[in-house]
Amino acid sequence: MGEFGVPPGGRGWVWVPWVHGVGTGGLGCPGCKGVGLGAPRCRWAWSGWVWVLWSLNPKVSAFQRRFVGEVRRCEEMEKTFTFLQQELRGAGRVLEPCPENPRAPLAREALRVQEQSEQLAQELREVSRNRASLRGRLRELRQYLHVLREGQRFTSLPVEPLPRPHSFVAGVIHPWRVNAFERLLWRACRGYLVASFVEMPEPMEDPATGESITWVIFLISYWGEQIGQKIRKISDCFHCHMYPYPESEASRADTMSGLHNQIQDLSVVLEETEQYLAQVLDKVVLALPTWRVQVQKMKAIYLILNQCSFDVTEKCLIAEVWCPVRDLTQVQDALRQGSYKSGSSVECFVQRIPTSESPPTLIRTNKFTAGFQSIVDAYGVASYQEVNPAPYAIITFPFIFAIMFGDVGHGLLMFLFALWMVLYENSPSLRQASNEIWLTFFEGRYLILLMGAFSIYTGFIYNECFSKATVIFPSAWSVAAMANHSSWSSAYLATHPSLTLDPNVTGVFQGPYPFGIDPIWSLATNHLNFLNSFKMKMSVVLGIVHMGFGVLLGVFNHVHFQQRHRLVLELLPEMVFLLALFGYLVFLIFYKWVKFSAADSLVAPSILIHFIDMFLFTSNAGNLPLYQGQVPVQTVLVVLALASVPVLLLGTPLYLCCQQRAPRTGRPAVRLGSRGGGAWPGGRGGVSPSHLDFAEIFMHQAIHTIEYCLGCVSNTASYLRLWALSLAHAQLSEVLWTMVMRNGFVRLNYVGGVVLVPVFAAFAVLTVAILLVMEGLSAFLHALRLHW
Amino acid sequence: LLGIFFNVHSAVLIEDVPFTEEDFKDGPERIYRLYEQVSYNCFIAAGLYALLGGFSLCQGRLNKRKEYMVR
C-alpha cells in the first residue's frame, strides 16, 4: 500500500504502509486519540503482518462518507478494465496474472492510470469499428466479383438469341430461400424471365449471424420494364444483395479488373488495421494486470478509510480496531514508519480503550493447521479464550475417516496423491489454478495426507487391500487340523457344500492373529457376520471415548474462566451420566470379549438384551448373567445416571442464586463464557452483578441438560455409521473386484493377457471414481458430522 | 504385483483362478498350473502397460519440444 504525498502547507491524509489506516493521522491536530464510539459492527481486514478488526461507524450512511467519490472513480476504472479484458478475450489473448506485488498508486499516478486506460479503450473501440466496416466492404466486393464471374458463365454460353432486348438482375441469396424465390418469381412474372442459380464456390460469412454460408448467385434476365421492377421488389423482400450487372462483355471485364484492384487495396488496409489492433492489444496485455491490482488496492484502501470517522476538528481520521496484544508493538511501529515516510509533522498513534464487549476470536494457523481449523470453524467459531478443539481434531478427524475408509490400497493411493500435492505446493501452476474443486482439494492437502496415512493403518487392521486380504503372518486357522481331527468323512464332504471350522477342535484355531483380522476370513462365507459384530462394537467404543474426551475438554474452559463450581455441578453429572450408562456398555463389551471364549459360545449372553433389560428393570431367563451380581450393579448405575440429571439441571442455577443472595465478599466480576456461545446475562455490566435473571439461567441450563442427555443417546447410536460406512466401502470394493477385475482372469490362453489391459483400466478408473472420490467424500462428510 | 502373487499360489486369490470341477483331482498340481497361467497373463498385461506408458512419455516430450520450435 502506498502513501499519499502531503502537499506542502496543506491538509493530507496519511496511510500506513502495512496496516490499513489504523489509529489516527493528520496534520495540525496534536493530541488526538482514538475514542470508542457507539456499538460496533465489525469486519475483518488483513494487511501484511497484522490482524486488525474494524468497527464501522454506524451513524453515517454509506453515501455520506468522505471518500465516496474516489471509490466511484475506482469503480469506473474497473469498468474500463472489464471492457479491455473482454476485448482481449474476444481476440483470443490470455491475460496472465500479475507477477509482482505493486503498491497502491498515489493520486497523480491513479489519474494517469485512468487516462491511459480510457485512451486505450477508446483506441480499441475505434480500431474494432474500423475493422468491422472494412471487413464488410471487403465481403461485398468479393461477392460482387463472384457474381460477375459466375454470371459470365451463363451469358457467355451460346444460347439462342432472345427476341427482345433483355436486362439482367444479379445478386446473391441465402441458400435456404432459393426455392421460394424461384417459385415466386415464376408465378409473379409468368415466365417472362430466365433465372439461373448457381452456388458460390467458397462460403462466406453472413453479416447478420456470423456463420459461414455458401451463398447462391442468381442471374435473372428479363425483358420489360415492369417485370424488372417486380423482380427487384421481390428480391428486396427476400433480403438478397443485388449488384449491377453490366450488359456488355467489355464493361464486365472492366468492372472485374476494377474490383480486383479494390479488393487488393482493401486487403492491404485490413492487414495493417489488424496489425495495429494487435499492437494495441499487446499494450493492454502488458499494462492491464498491474493496473488491476493497483486499482483494487486503491479501492480497498478507500473503503477502509470510509469506515474511519472524523473527529471534531475535521483534521484527523479516527479508527476503532481490535488488535491482538502481541502485535501491538508492530502496529505502533507501522504507524511510526508511515508518518515518517509521508513526512507529516504529526505522528499517528494508537491508544488502548477499555471496553466491556467481548473481543473477537483470532486463532493463528500455519499452512498445516489451517485446513483442520477451517473444519472446526465450520461448526462455529469458539468464543474468546475458549479451548480450541482443532489440535485434537488433527488426529481424531483423519482417524475417524480412516475407520470408514480402511483399505490399504486406496489409502496408499490417497496418500501418494496428497504427497504429490504437498511436495509441489510451491509450484505456481498448482497454486493458481482456476478450477474451484481443484483448489478445495489443494487447500486440504495436509488433511488428505493424514487421512491417507491413517487409512493405510486401518487397512492393515481390517486386512483389506483392494478388497483382498494380505497374509503377512501365517493364518491362525488350520483346515488340515479340522479335516484330520473331526468327523469330516468323504460322504460328509460330498453332501455339505459349506463347511464350518470349529475352533473347539484342537489344532484348528491357534490363537489370535498378530495384527489385524485373520486373512482366512476373506475366504469365509460368514465373513460379514463376524465383521459386523466386531465393527459395531468398535464403533460404539470409539464413540463413547470420543464423546467422553469432548466432555473432558470442557474442563479447560471451566478452569480457565475460574468457574470451579461448574466442574462439580456440570462436569461431574455429565461424566456420571455418560459413563454409568454407556461407559458400562463399553465395559460389558470388553468383559465379554475377555471372559467368554469359543468353548462357551453356545451359551454366551447377549449384551444387547442385557442392556435393554437394564433400562426396563426386567430380566430374561434365557440370557445368562455376565458376572455375578450383575443385576444389582446395573440397577445402581441406572439410578445414579438418573440422579445426575436433576443435578445437571438445577445445580448451577441454584449455586448462582445462592451466591447472589450471600453477602458480597468483594469478588471481582468474572467473565462468564459459555460452551454454547451465549453470554450469561450476569457477565455484562462489569463490576457489580446487579440482578441475575434466574429464569434465563434456568432456561439455558434446562436446554443444555436436555440437549446433553438426548445427544448422548442419539450420538452414540449415530457412531454406528462408522460401521455402516466401512461395510459399504468393503462391499463396494469387493463388488468392483469380482464384477470387473475377475473377468480379466477368465481366459487362460495368452490372449487373456491382452484382454486384461482394458479390464484393468476399467477397474482402475472405477476405483478412483467411485471408491476414492465418492467414498472419500462421503466418509469425510460423516466424519465431519461426528465431530460436530 | 498381481502377477507375482499369482505366481506364488496365494490362497487368497483362489476365487480368481478360473478352475473347473475336474481340476481338483489328483492333487493340487493342476491348480498350481492354472495359477501360473493367470500370473503370466498378468505379466503380459503389465508389459503392455509399460509399453503404453513409455510411448506416451515419449510423445509428451516430443510435443513439448515441438511447441517451442513452432513460432
GROMACS .gro file of N, CA and C in nm, chain A residues 486-625:
model
  420
  486SER      N    1  -1.166  -8.411   1.298
  486SER     CA    2  -1.311  -8.409   1.321
  486SER      C    3  -1.381  -8.510   1.233
  487SER      N    4  -1.512  -8.497   1.228
  487SER     CA    5  -1.589  -8.600   1.160
  487SER      C    6  -1.613  -8.568   1.015
  488TRP      N    7  -1.511  -8.521   0.949
  488TRP     CA    8  -1.529  -8.490   0.808
  488TRP      C    9  -1.498  -8.613   0.723
  489SER      N   10  -1.596  -8.691   0.696
  489SER     CA   11  -1.574  -8.805   0.609
  489SER      C   12  -1.602  -8.763   0.465
  490SER      N   13  -1.569  -8.852   0.374
  490SER     CA   14  -1.592  -8.816   0.234
  490SER      C   15  -1.739  -8.794   0.206
  491ALA      N   16  -1.820  -8.877   0.269
  491ALA     CA   17  -1.964  -8.862   0.248
  491ALA      C   18  -2.011  -8.727   0.298
  492TYR      N   19  -1.960  -8.691   0.416
  492TYR     CA   20  -1.996  -8.561   0.473
  492TYR      C   21  -1.955  -8.448   0.381
  493LEU      N   22  -1.830  -8.458   0.326
  493LEU     CA   23  -1.783  -8.353   0.238
  493LEU      C   24  -1.866  -8.347   0.111
  494ALA      N   25  -1.910  -8.462   0.064
  494ALA     CA   26  -1.985  -8.461  -0.061
  494ALA      C   27  -2.121  -8.398  -0.045
  495THR      N   28  -2.182  -8.414   0.074
  495THR     CA   29  -2.319  -8.365   0.087
  495THR      C   30  -2.328  -8.224   0.139
  496HIS      N   31  -2.219  -8.173   0.201
  496HIS     CA   32  -2.228  -8.038   0.258
  496HIS      C   33  -2.146  -7.940   0.176
  497PRO      N   34  -2.209  -7.847   0.107
  497PRO     CA   35  -2.133  -7.751   0.025
  497PRO      C   36  -2.055  -7.650   0.108
  498SER      N   37  -2.102  -7.619   0.228
  498SER     CA   38  -2.025  -7.524   0.309
  498SER      C   39  -1.990  -7.589   0.440
  499LEU      N   40  -1.863  -7.577   0.479
  499LEU     CA   41  -1.812  -7.647   0.596
  499LEU      C   42  -1.771  -7.547   0.702
  500THR      N   43  -1.787  -7.587   0.826
  500THR     CA   44  -1.754  -7.497   0.936
  500THR      C   45  -1.626  -7.544   1.003
  501LEU      N   46  -1.538  -7.450   1.027
  501LEU     CA   47  -1.418  -7.480   1.105
  501LEU      C   48  -1.451  -7.454   1.251
  502ASP      N   49  -1.452  -7.560   1.332
  502ASP     CA   50  -1.490  -7.545   1.471
  502ASP      C   51  -1.367  -7.517   1.555
  503PRO      N   52  -1.359  -7.401   1.617
  503PRO     CA   53  -1.238  -7.370   1.693
  503PRO      C   54  -1.221  -7.454   1.818
  504ASN      N   55  -1.326  -7.525   1.860
  504ASN     CA   56  -1.311  -7.607   1.979
  504ASN      C   57  -1.230  -7.733   1.952
  505VAL      N   58  -1.220  -7.773   1.824
  505VAL     CA   59  -1.139  -7.889   1.791
  505VAL      C   60  -0.993  -7.849   1.801
  506THR      N   61  -0.913  -7.938   1.858
  506THR     CA   62  -0.774  -7.898   1.882
  506THR      C   63  -0.702  -7.877   1.750
  507GLY      N   64  -0.620  -7.777   1.751
  507GLY     CA   65  -0.535  -7.754   1.636
  507GLY      C   66  -0.597  -7.667   1.528
  508VAL      N   67  -0.730  -7.645   1.540
  508VAL     CA   68  -0.790  -7.566   1.432
  508VAL      C   69  -0.758  -7.418   1.449
  509PHE      N   70  -0.772  -7.371   1.572
  509PHE     CA   71  -0.751  -7.228   1.597
  509PHE      C   72  -0.628  -7.213   1.684
  510GLN      N   73  -0.526  -7.150   1.635
  510GLN     CA   74  -0.400  -7.144   1.709
  510GLN      C   75  -0.376  -7.009   1.773
  511GLY      N   76  -0.478  -6.938   1.803
  511GLY     CA   77  -0.452  -6.811   1.871
  511GLY      C   78  -0.483  -6.694   1.778
  512PRO      N   79  -0.495  -6.576   1.835
  512PRO     CA   80  -0.532  -6.460   1.752
  512PRO      C   81  -0.419  -6.420   1.660
  513TYR      N   82  -0.459  -6.362   1.552
  513TYR     CA   83  -0.366  -6.311   1.450
  513TYR      C   84  -0.289  -6.193   1.510
  514PRO      N   85  -0.160  -6.184   1.482
  514PRO     CA   86  -0.081  -6.081   1.549
  514PRO      C   87  -0.128  -5.937   1.526
  515PHE      N   88  -0.165  -5.902   1.403
  515PHE     CA   89  -0.202  -5.763   1.379
  515PHE      C   90  -0.319  -5.759   1.282
  516GLY      N   91  -0.435  -5.731   1.331
  516GLY     CA   92  -0.547  -5.715   1.240
  516GLY      C   93  -0.636  -5.837   1.239
  517ILE      N   94  -0.710  -5.849   1.132
  517ILE     CA   95  -0.806  -5.959   1.119
  517ILE      C   96  -0.742  -6.070   1.037
  518ASP      N   97  -0.768  -6.191   1.078
  518ASP     CA   98  -0.709  -6.308   1.012
  518ASP      C   99  -0.748  -6.311   0.864
  519PRO      N  100  -0.653  -6.338   0.775
  519PRO     CA  101  -0.687  -6.335   0.633
  519PRO      C  102  -0.781  -6.446   0.591
  520ILE      N  103  -0.795  -6.549   0.673
  520ILE     CA  104  -0.882  -6.658   0.629
  520ILE      C  105  -1.027  -6.611   0.624
  521TRP      N  106  -1.058  -6.504   0.696
  521TRP     CA  107  -1.196  -6.458   0.693
  521TRP      C  108  -1.238  -6.412   0.555
  522SER      N  109  -1.143  -6.368   0.473
  522SER     CA  110  -1.186  -6.321   0.341
  522SER      C  111  -1.231  -6.437   0.254
  523LEU      N  112  -1.198  -6.560   0.294
  523LEU     CA  113  -1.245  -6.676   0.217
  523LEU      C  114  -1.368  -6.739   0.278
  524ALA      N  115  -1.412  -6.685   0.394
  524ALA     CA  116  -1.524  -6.747   0.464
  524ALA      C  117  -1.655  -6.686   0.419
  525THR      N  118  -1.761  -6.767   0.418
  525THR     CA  119  -1.890  -6.714   0.376
  525THR      C  120  -1.956  -6.634   0.487
  526ASN      N  121  -1.920  -6.663   0.614
  526ASN     CA  122  -1.978  -6.584   0.722
  526ASN      C  123  -1.885  -6.471   0.764
  527HIS      N  124  -1.810  -6.423   0.664
  527HIS     CA  125  -1.719  -6.312   0.686
  527HIS      C  126  -1.792  -6.192   0.746
  528LEU      N  127  -1.907  -6.160   0.687
  528LEU     CA  128  -1.978  -6.040   0.729
  528LEU      C  129  -2.034  -6.054   0.869
  529ASN      N  130  -2.080  -6.174   0.904
  529ASN     CA  131  -2.134  -6.191   1.039
  529ASN      C  132  -2.031  -6.154   1.144
  530PHE      N  133  -1.911  -6.206   1.121
  530PHE     CA  134  -1.806  -6.179   1.219
  530PHE      C  135  -1.771  -6.030   1.219
  531LEU      N  136  -1.752  -5.976   1.099
  531LEU     CA  137  -1.707  -5.838   1.091
  531LEU      C  138  -1.810  -5.742   1.146
  532ASN      N  139  -1.938  -5.771   1.120
  532ASN     CA  140  -2.043  -5.680   1.167
  532ASN      C  141  -2.037  -5.665   1.317
  533SER      N  142  -2.029  -5.780   1.385
  533SER     CA  143  -2.026  -5.772   1.530
  533SER      C  144  -1.905  -5.694   1.577
  534PHE      N  145  -1.792  -5.725   1.515
  534PHE     CA  146  -1.669  -5.657   1.557
  534PHE      C  147  -1.678  -5.506   1.533
  535LYS      N  148  -1.724  -5.469   1.413
  535LYS     CA  149  -1.722  -5.327   1.379
  535LYS      C  150  -1.826  -5.248   1.457
  536MET      N  151  -1.940  -5.311   1.485
  536MET     CA  152  -2.042  -5.239   1.562
  536MET      C  153  -1.991  -5.208   1.700
  537LYS      N  154  -1.930  -5.310   1.763
  537LYS     CA  155  -1.881  -5.287   1.899
  537LYS      C  156  -1.769  -5.185   1.898
  538MET      N  157  -1.684  -5.194   1.794
  538MET     CA  158  -1.575  -5.099   1.786
  538MET      C  159  -1.629  -4.957   1.770
  539SER      N  160  -1.735  -4.942   1.689
  539SER     CA  161  -1.791  -4.807   1.668
  539SER      C  162  -1.843  -4.751   1.798
  540VAL      N  163  -1.913  -4.835   1.874
  540VAL     CA  164  -1.970  -4.783   1.999
  540VAL      C  165  -1.859  -4.745   2.095
  541VAL      N  166  -1.756  -4.830   2.103
  541VAL     CA  167  -1.646  -4.800   2.195
  541VAL      C  168  -1.579  -4.668   2.157
  542LEU      N  169  -1.549  -4.656   2.028
  542LEU     CA  170  -1.483  -4.535   1.983
  542LEU      C  171  -1.571  -4.413   2.004
  543GLY      N  172  -1.703  -4.432   1.983
  543GLY     CA  173  -1.793  -4.320   2.001
  543GLY      C  174  -1.794  -4.270   2.144
  544ILE      N  175  -1.801  -4.364   2.238
  544ILE     CA  176  -1.804  -4.323   2.378
  544ILE      C  177  -1.673  -4.255   2.416
  545VAL      N  178  -1.562  -4.311   2.367
  545VAL     CA  179  -1.434  -4.250   2.401
  545VAL      C  180  -1.426  -4.108   2.345
  546HIS      N  181  -1.470  -4.091   2.221
  546HIS     CA  182  -1.464  -3.960   2.158
  546HIS      C  183  -1.552  -3.860   2.232
  547MET      N  184  -1.675  -3.904   2.267
  547MET     CA  185  -1.765  -3.811   2.335
  547MET      C  186  -1.715  -3.777   2.473
  548GLY      N  187  -1.660  -3.881   2.542
  548GLY     CA  188  -1.607  -3.854   2.674
  548GLY      C  189  -1.492  -3.755   2.669
  549PHE      N  190  -1.411  -3.772   2.567
  549PHE     CA  191  -1.299  -3.679   2.553
  549PHE      C  192  -1.349  -3.537   2.530
  550GLY      N  193  -1.456  -3.527   2.448
  550GLY     CA  194  -1.510  -3.395   2.422
  550GLY      C  195  -1.562  -3.330   2.549
  551VAL      N  196  -1.629  -3.411   2.632
  551VAL     CA  197  -1.680  -3.355   2.757
  551VAL      C  198  -1.564  -3.313   2.847
  552LEU      N  199  -1.456  -3.393   2.845
  552LEU     CA  200  -1.343  -3.359   2.931
  552LEU      C  201  -1.274  -3.230   2.888
  553LEU      N  202  -1.283  -3.200   2.758
  553LEU     CA  203  -1.221  -3.077   2.712
  553LEU      C  204  -1.283  -2.956   2.780
  554GLY      N  205  -1.411  -2.975   2.821
  554GLY     CA  206  -1.475  -2.865   2.891
  554GLY      C  207  -1.404  -2.827   3.019
  555VAL      N  208  -1.325  -2.921   3.073
  555VAL     CA  209  -1.251  -2.890   3.197
  555VAL      C  210  -1.166  -2.767   3.177
  556PHE      N  211  -1.100  -2.761   3.061
  556PHE     CA  212  -1.014  -2.646   3.035
  556PHE      C  213  -1.090  -2.516   3.043
  557ASN      N  214  -1.210  -2.519   2.985
  557ASN     CA  215  -1.291  -2.397   2.987
  557ASN      C  216  -1.324  -2.356   3.129
  558HIS      N  217  -1.370  -2.456   3.207
  558HIS     CA  218  -1.415  -2.421   3.341
  558HIS      C  219  -1.300  -2.370   3.425
  559VAL      N  220  -1.184  -2.433   3.410
  559VAL     CA  221  -1.071  -2.390   3.491
  559VAL      C  222  -1.026  -2.251   3.448
  560HIS      N  223  -1.025  -2.228   3.317
  560HIS     CA  224  -0.973  -2.100   3.269
  560HIS      C  225  -1.060  -1.985   3.311
  561PHE      N  226  -1.190  -2.008   3.304
  561PHE     CA  227  -1.279  -1.897   3.337
  561PHE      C  228  -1.310  -1.890   3.486
  562GLN      N  229  -1.235  -1.964   3.566
  562GLN     CA  230  -1.250  -1.958   3.711
  562GLN      C  231  -1.390  -1.996   3.754
  563GLN      N  232  -1.444  -2.097   3.691
  563GLN     CA  233  -1.579  -2.138   3.732
  563GLN      C  234  -1.572  -2.276   3.790
  564ARG      N  235  -1.497  -2.290   3.900
  564ARG     CA  236  -1.478  -2.425   3.953
  564ARG      C  237  -1.607  -2.490   3.996
  565HIS      N  238  -1.707  -2.408   4.025
  565HIS     CA  239  -1.833  -2.471   4.064
  565HIS      C  240  -1.888  -2.553   3.948
  566ARG      N  241  -1.857  -2.508   3.828
  566ARG     CA  242  -1.911  -2.583   3.715
  566ARG      C  243  -1.843  -2.719   3.702
  567LEU      N  244  -1.721  -2.729   3.752
  567LEU     CA  245  -1.656  -2.859   3.750
  567LEU      C  246  -1.740  -2.961   3.826
  568VAL      N  247  -1.786  -2.921   3.943
  568VAL     CA  248  -1.861  -3.016   4.026
  568VAL      C  249  -2.005  -3.026   3.979
  569LEU      N  250  -2.062  -2.914   3.945
  569LEU     CA  251  -2.206  -2.915   3.920
  569LEU      C  252  -2.241  -2.951   3.776
  570GLU      N  253  -2.145  -2.941   3.684
  570GLU     CA  254  -2.180  -2.975   3.546
  570GLU      C  255  -2.098  -3.090   3.494
  571LEU      N  256  -1.968  -3.080   3.508
  571LEU     CA  257  -1.884  -3.185   3.452
  571LEU      C  258  -1.911  -3.318   3.518
  572LEU      N  259  -1.922  -3.316   3.649
  572LEU     CA  260  -1.939  -3.443   3.721
  572LEU      C  261  -2.068  -3.514   3.682
  573PRO      N  262  -2.183  -3.445   3.688
  573PRO     CA  263  -2.305  -3.516   3.645
  573PRO      C  264  -2.299  -3.560   3.499
  574GLU      N  265  -2.235  -3.478   3.411
  574GLU     CA  266  -2.227  -3.518   3.272
  574GLU      C  267  -2.146  -3.646   3.258
  575MET      N  268  -2.032  -3.651   3.325
  575MET     CA  269  -1.949  -3.771   3.314
  575MET      C  270  -2.019  -3.891   3.376
  576VAL      N  271  -2.088  -3.868   3.488
  576VAL     CA  272  -2.157  -3.980   3.551
  576VAL      C  273  -2.263  -4.036   3.458
  577PHE      N  274  -2.339  -3.948   3.398
  577PHE     CA  275  -2.443  -3.993   3.306
  577PHE      C  276  -2.385  -4.074   3.192
  578LEU      N  277  -2.281  -4.016   3.132
  578LEU     CA  278  -2.222  -4.082   3.016
  578LEU      C  279  -2.162  -4.216   3.055
  579LEU      N  280  -2.084  -4.216   3.162
  579LEU     CA  281  -2.011  -4.338   3.196
  579LEU      C  282  -2.102  -4.443   3.257
  580ALA      N  283  -2.197  -4.401   3.339
  580ALA     CA  284  -2.282  -4.500   3.402
  580ALA      C  285  -2.362  -4.578   3.298
  581LEU      N  286  -2.407  -4.511   3.198
  581LEU     CA  287  -2.487  -4.582   3.100
  581LEU      C  288  -2.399  -4.639   2.990
  582PHE      N  289  -2.327  -4.552   2.919
  582PHE     CA  290  -2.257  -4.601   2.801
  582PHE      C  291  -2.118  -4.650   2.833
  583GLY      N  292  -2.058  -4.593   2.933
  583GLY     CA  293  -1.931  -4.648   2.975
  583GLY      C  294  -1.948  -4.791   3.025
  584TYR      N  295  -2.061  -4.816   3.090
  584TYR     CA  296  -2.088  -4.952   3.135
  584TYR      C  297  -2.106  -5.044   3.015
  585LEU      N  298  -2.167  -4.994   2.910
  585LEU     CA  299  -2.182  -5.074   2.787
  585LEU      C  300  -2.045  -5.111   2.733
  586VAL      N  301  -1.954  -5.012   2.731
  586VAL     CA  302  -1.818  -5.039   2.683
  586VAL      C  303  -1.754  -5.147   2.771
  587PHE      N  304  -1.776  -5.133   2.904
  587PHE     CA  305  -1.720  -5.231   2.995
  587PHE      C  306  -1.774  -5.370   2.965
  588LEU      N  307  -1.906  -5.378   2.939
  588LEU     CA  308  -1.966  -5.509   2.908
  588LEU      C  309  -1.904  -5.569   2.784
  589ILE      N  310  -1.882  -5.482   2.683
  589ILE     CA  311  -1.823  -5.532   2.558
  589ILE      C  312  -1.687  -5.594   2.585
  590PHE      N  313  -1.603  -5.520   2.656
  590PHE     CA  314  -1.469  -5.571   2.680
  590PHE      C  315  -1.470  -5.693   2.769
  591TYR      N  316  -1.560  -5.690   2.867
  591TYR     CA  317  -1.567  -5.803   2.958
  591TYR      C  318  -1.604  -5.930   2.884
  592LYS      N  319  -1.705  -5.916   2.796
  592LYS     CA  320  -1.747  -6.035   2.721
  592LYS      C  321  -1.635  -6.084   2.631
  593TRP      N  322  -1.561  -5.990   2.570
  593TRP     CA  323  -1.452  -6.031   2.483
  593TRP      C  324  -1.348  -6.110   2.560
  594VAL      N  325  -1.323  -6.066   2.684
  594VAL     CA  326  -1.217  -6.130   2.761
  594VAL      C  327  -1.264  -6.261   2.822
  595LYS      N  328  -1.386  -6.258   2.879
  595LYS     CA  329  -1.426  -6.369   2.964
  595LYS      C  330  -1.474  -6.491   2.886
  596PHE      N  331  -1.542  -6.466   2.775
  596PHE     CA  332  -1.605  -6.578   2.706
  596PHE      C  333  -1.521  -6.618   2.588
  597SER      N  334  -1.502  -6.747   2.570
  597SER     CA  335  -1.420  -6.794   2.459
  597SER      C  336  -1.504  -6.886   2.372
  598ALA      N  337  -1.440  -6.951   2.279
  598ALA     CA  338  -1.515  -7.033   2.183
  598ALA      C  339  -1.581  -7.152   2.253
  599ALA      N  340  -1.528  -7.190   2.368
  599ALA     CA  341  -1.582  -7.310   2.434
  599ALA      C  342  -1.727  -7.288   2.476
  600ASP      N  343  -1.757  -7.168   2.528
  600ASP     CA  344  -1.895  -7.145   2.572
  600ASP      C  345  -1.968  -7.053   2.477
  601SER      N  346  -1.938  -7.065   2.348
  601SER     CA  347  -2.002  -6.975   2.254
  601SER      C  348  -2.150  -7.003   2.242
  602LEU      N  349  -2.192  -7.122   2.276
  602LEU     CA  350  -2.335  -7.152   2.260
  602LEU      C  351  -2.419  -7.086   2.368
  603VAL      N  352  -2.356  -7.063   2.483
  603VAL     CA  353  -2.435  -7.007   2.593
  603VAL      C  354  -2.396  -6.863   2.622
  604ALA      N  355  -2.315  -6.804   2.538
  604ALA     CA  356  -2.268  -6.667   2.566
  604ALA      C  357  -2.386  -6.572   2.570
  605PRO      N  358  -2.390  -6.485   2.670
  605PRO     CA  359  -2.504  -6.394   2.682
  605PRO      C  360  -2.499  -6.284   2.578
  606SER      N  361  -2.613  -6.230   2.548
  606SER     CA  362  -2.621  -6.122   2.451
  606SER      C  363  -2.617  -5.989   2.525
  607ILE      N  364  -2.522  -5.907   2.489
  607ILE     CA  365  -2.507  -5.778   2.557
  607ILE      C  366  -2.626  -5.689   2.531
  608LEU      N  367  -2.677  -5.698   2.411
  608LEU     CA  368  -2.786  -5.609   2.373
  608LEU      C  369  -2.906  -5.633   2.463
  609ILE      N  370  -2.938  -5.762   2.485
  609ILE     CA  371  -3.055  -5.792   2.566
  609ILE      C  372  -3.031  -5.750   2.711
  610HIS      N  373  -2.908  -5.768   2.756
  610HIS     CA  374  -2.878  -5.722   2.893
  610HIS      C  375  -2.895  -5.574   2.906
  611PHE      N  376  -2.851  -5.502   2.804
  611PHE     CA  377  -2.857  -5.357   2.809
  611PHE      C  378  -3.000  -5.309   2.811
  612ILE      N  379  -3.083  -5.374   2.730
  612ILE     CA  380  -3.224  -5.333   2.727
  612ILE      C  381  -3.290  -5.366   2.861
  613ASP      N  382  -3.255  -5.484   2.913
  613ASP     CA  383  -3.314  -5.522   3.042
  613ASP      C  384  -3.273  -5.427   3.152
  614MET      N  385  -3.153  -5.373   3.138
  614MET     CA  386  -3.106  -5.282   3.242
  614MET      C  387  -3.200  -5.163   3.255
  615PHE      N  388  -3.246  -5.114   3.142
  615PHE     CA  389  -3.331  -4.997   3.148
  615PHE      C  390  -3.473  -5.030   3.186
  616LEU      N  391  -3.516  -5.149   3.145
  616LEU     CA  392  -3.653  -5.183   3.175
  616LEU      C  393  -3.669  -5.250   3.310
  617PHE      N  394  -3.555  -5.273   3.377
  617PHE     CA  395  -3.556  -5.339   3.508
  617PHE      C  396  -3.624  -5.474   3.503
  618THR      N  397  -3.604  -5.545   3.391
  618THR     CA  398  -3.657  -5.682   3.385
  618THR      C  399  -3.539  -5.774   3.368
  619SER      N  400  -3.569  -5.900   3.361
  619SER     CA  401  -3.459  -5.993   3.331
  619SER      C  402  -3.513  -6.104   3.242
  620ASN      N  403  -3.424  -6.161   3.168
  620ASN     CA  404  -3.459  -6.262   3.070
  620ASN      C  405  -3.399  -6.395   3.115
  621ALA      N  406  -3.482  -6.496   3.123
  621ALA     CA  407  -3.431  -6.622   3.179
  621ALA      C  408  -3.328  -6.687   3.089
  622GLY      N  409  -3.348  -6.677   2.959
  622GLY     CA  410  -3.257  -6.747   2.870
  622GLY      C  411  -3.121  -6.681   2.858
  623ASN      N  412  -3.107  -6.561   2.910
  623ASN     CA  413  -2.983  -6.485   2.894
  623ASN      C  414  -2.903  -6.494   3.023
  624LEU      N  415  -2.793  -6.567   3.021
  624LEU     CA  416  -2.716  -6.583   3.144
  624LEU      C  417  -2.651  -6.451   3.183
  625PRO      N  418  -2.634  -6.428   3.311
  625PRO     CA  419  -2.564  -6.304   3.351
  625PRO      C  420  -2.416  -6.315   3.316
   0.00000   0.00000   0.00000
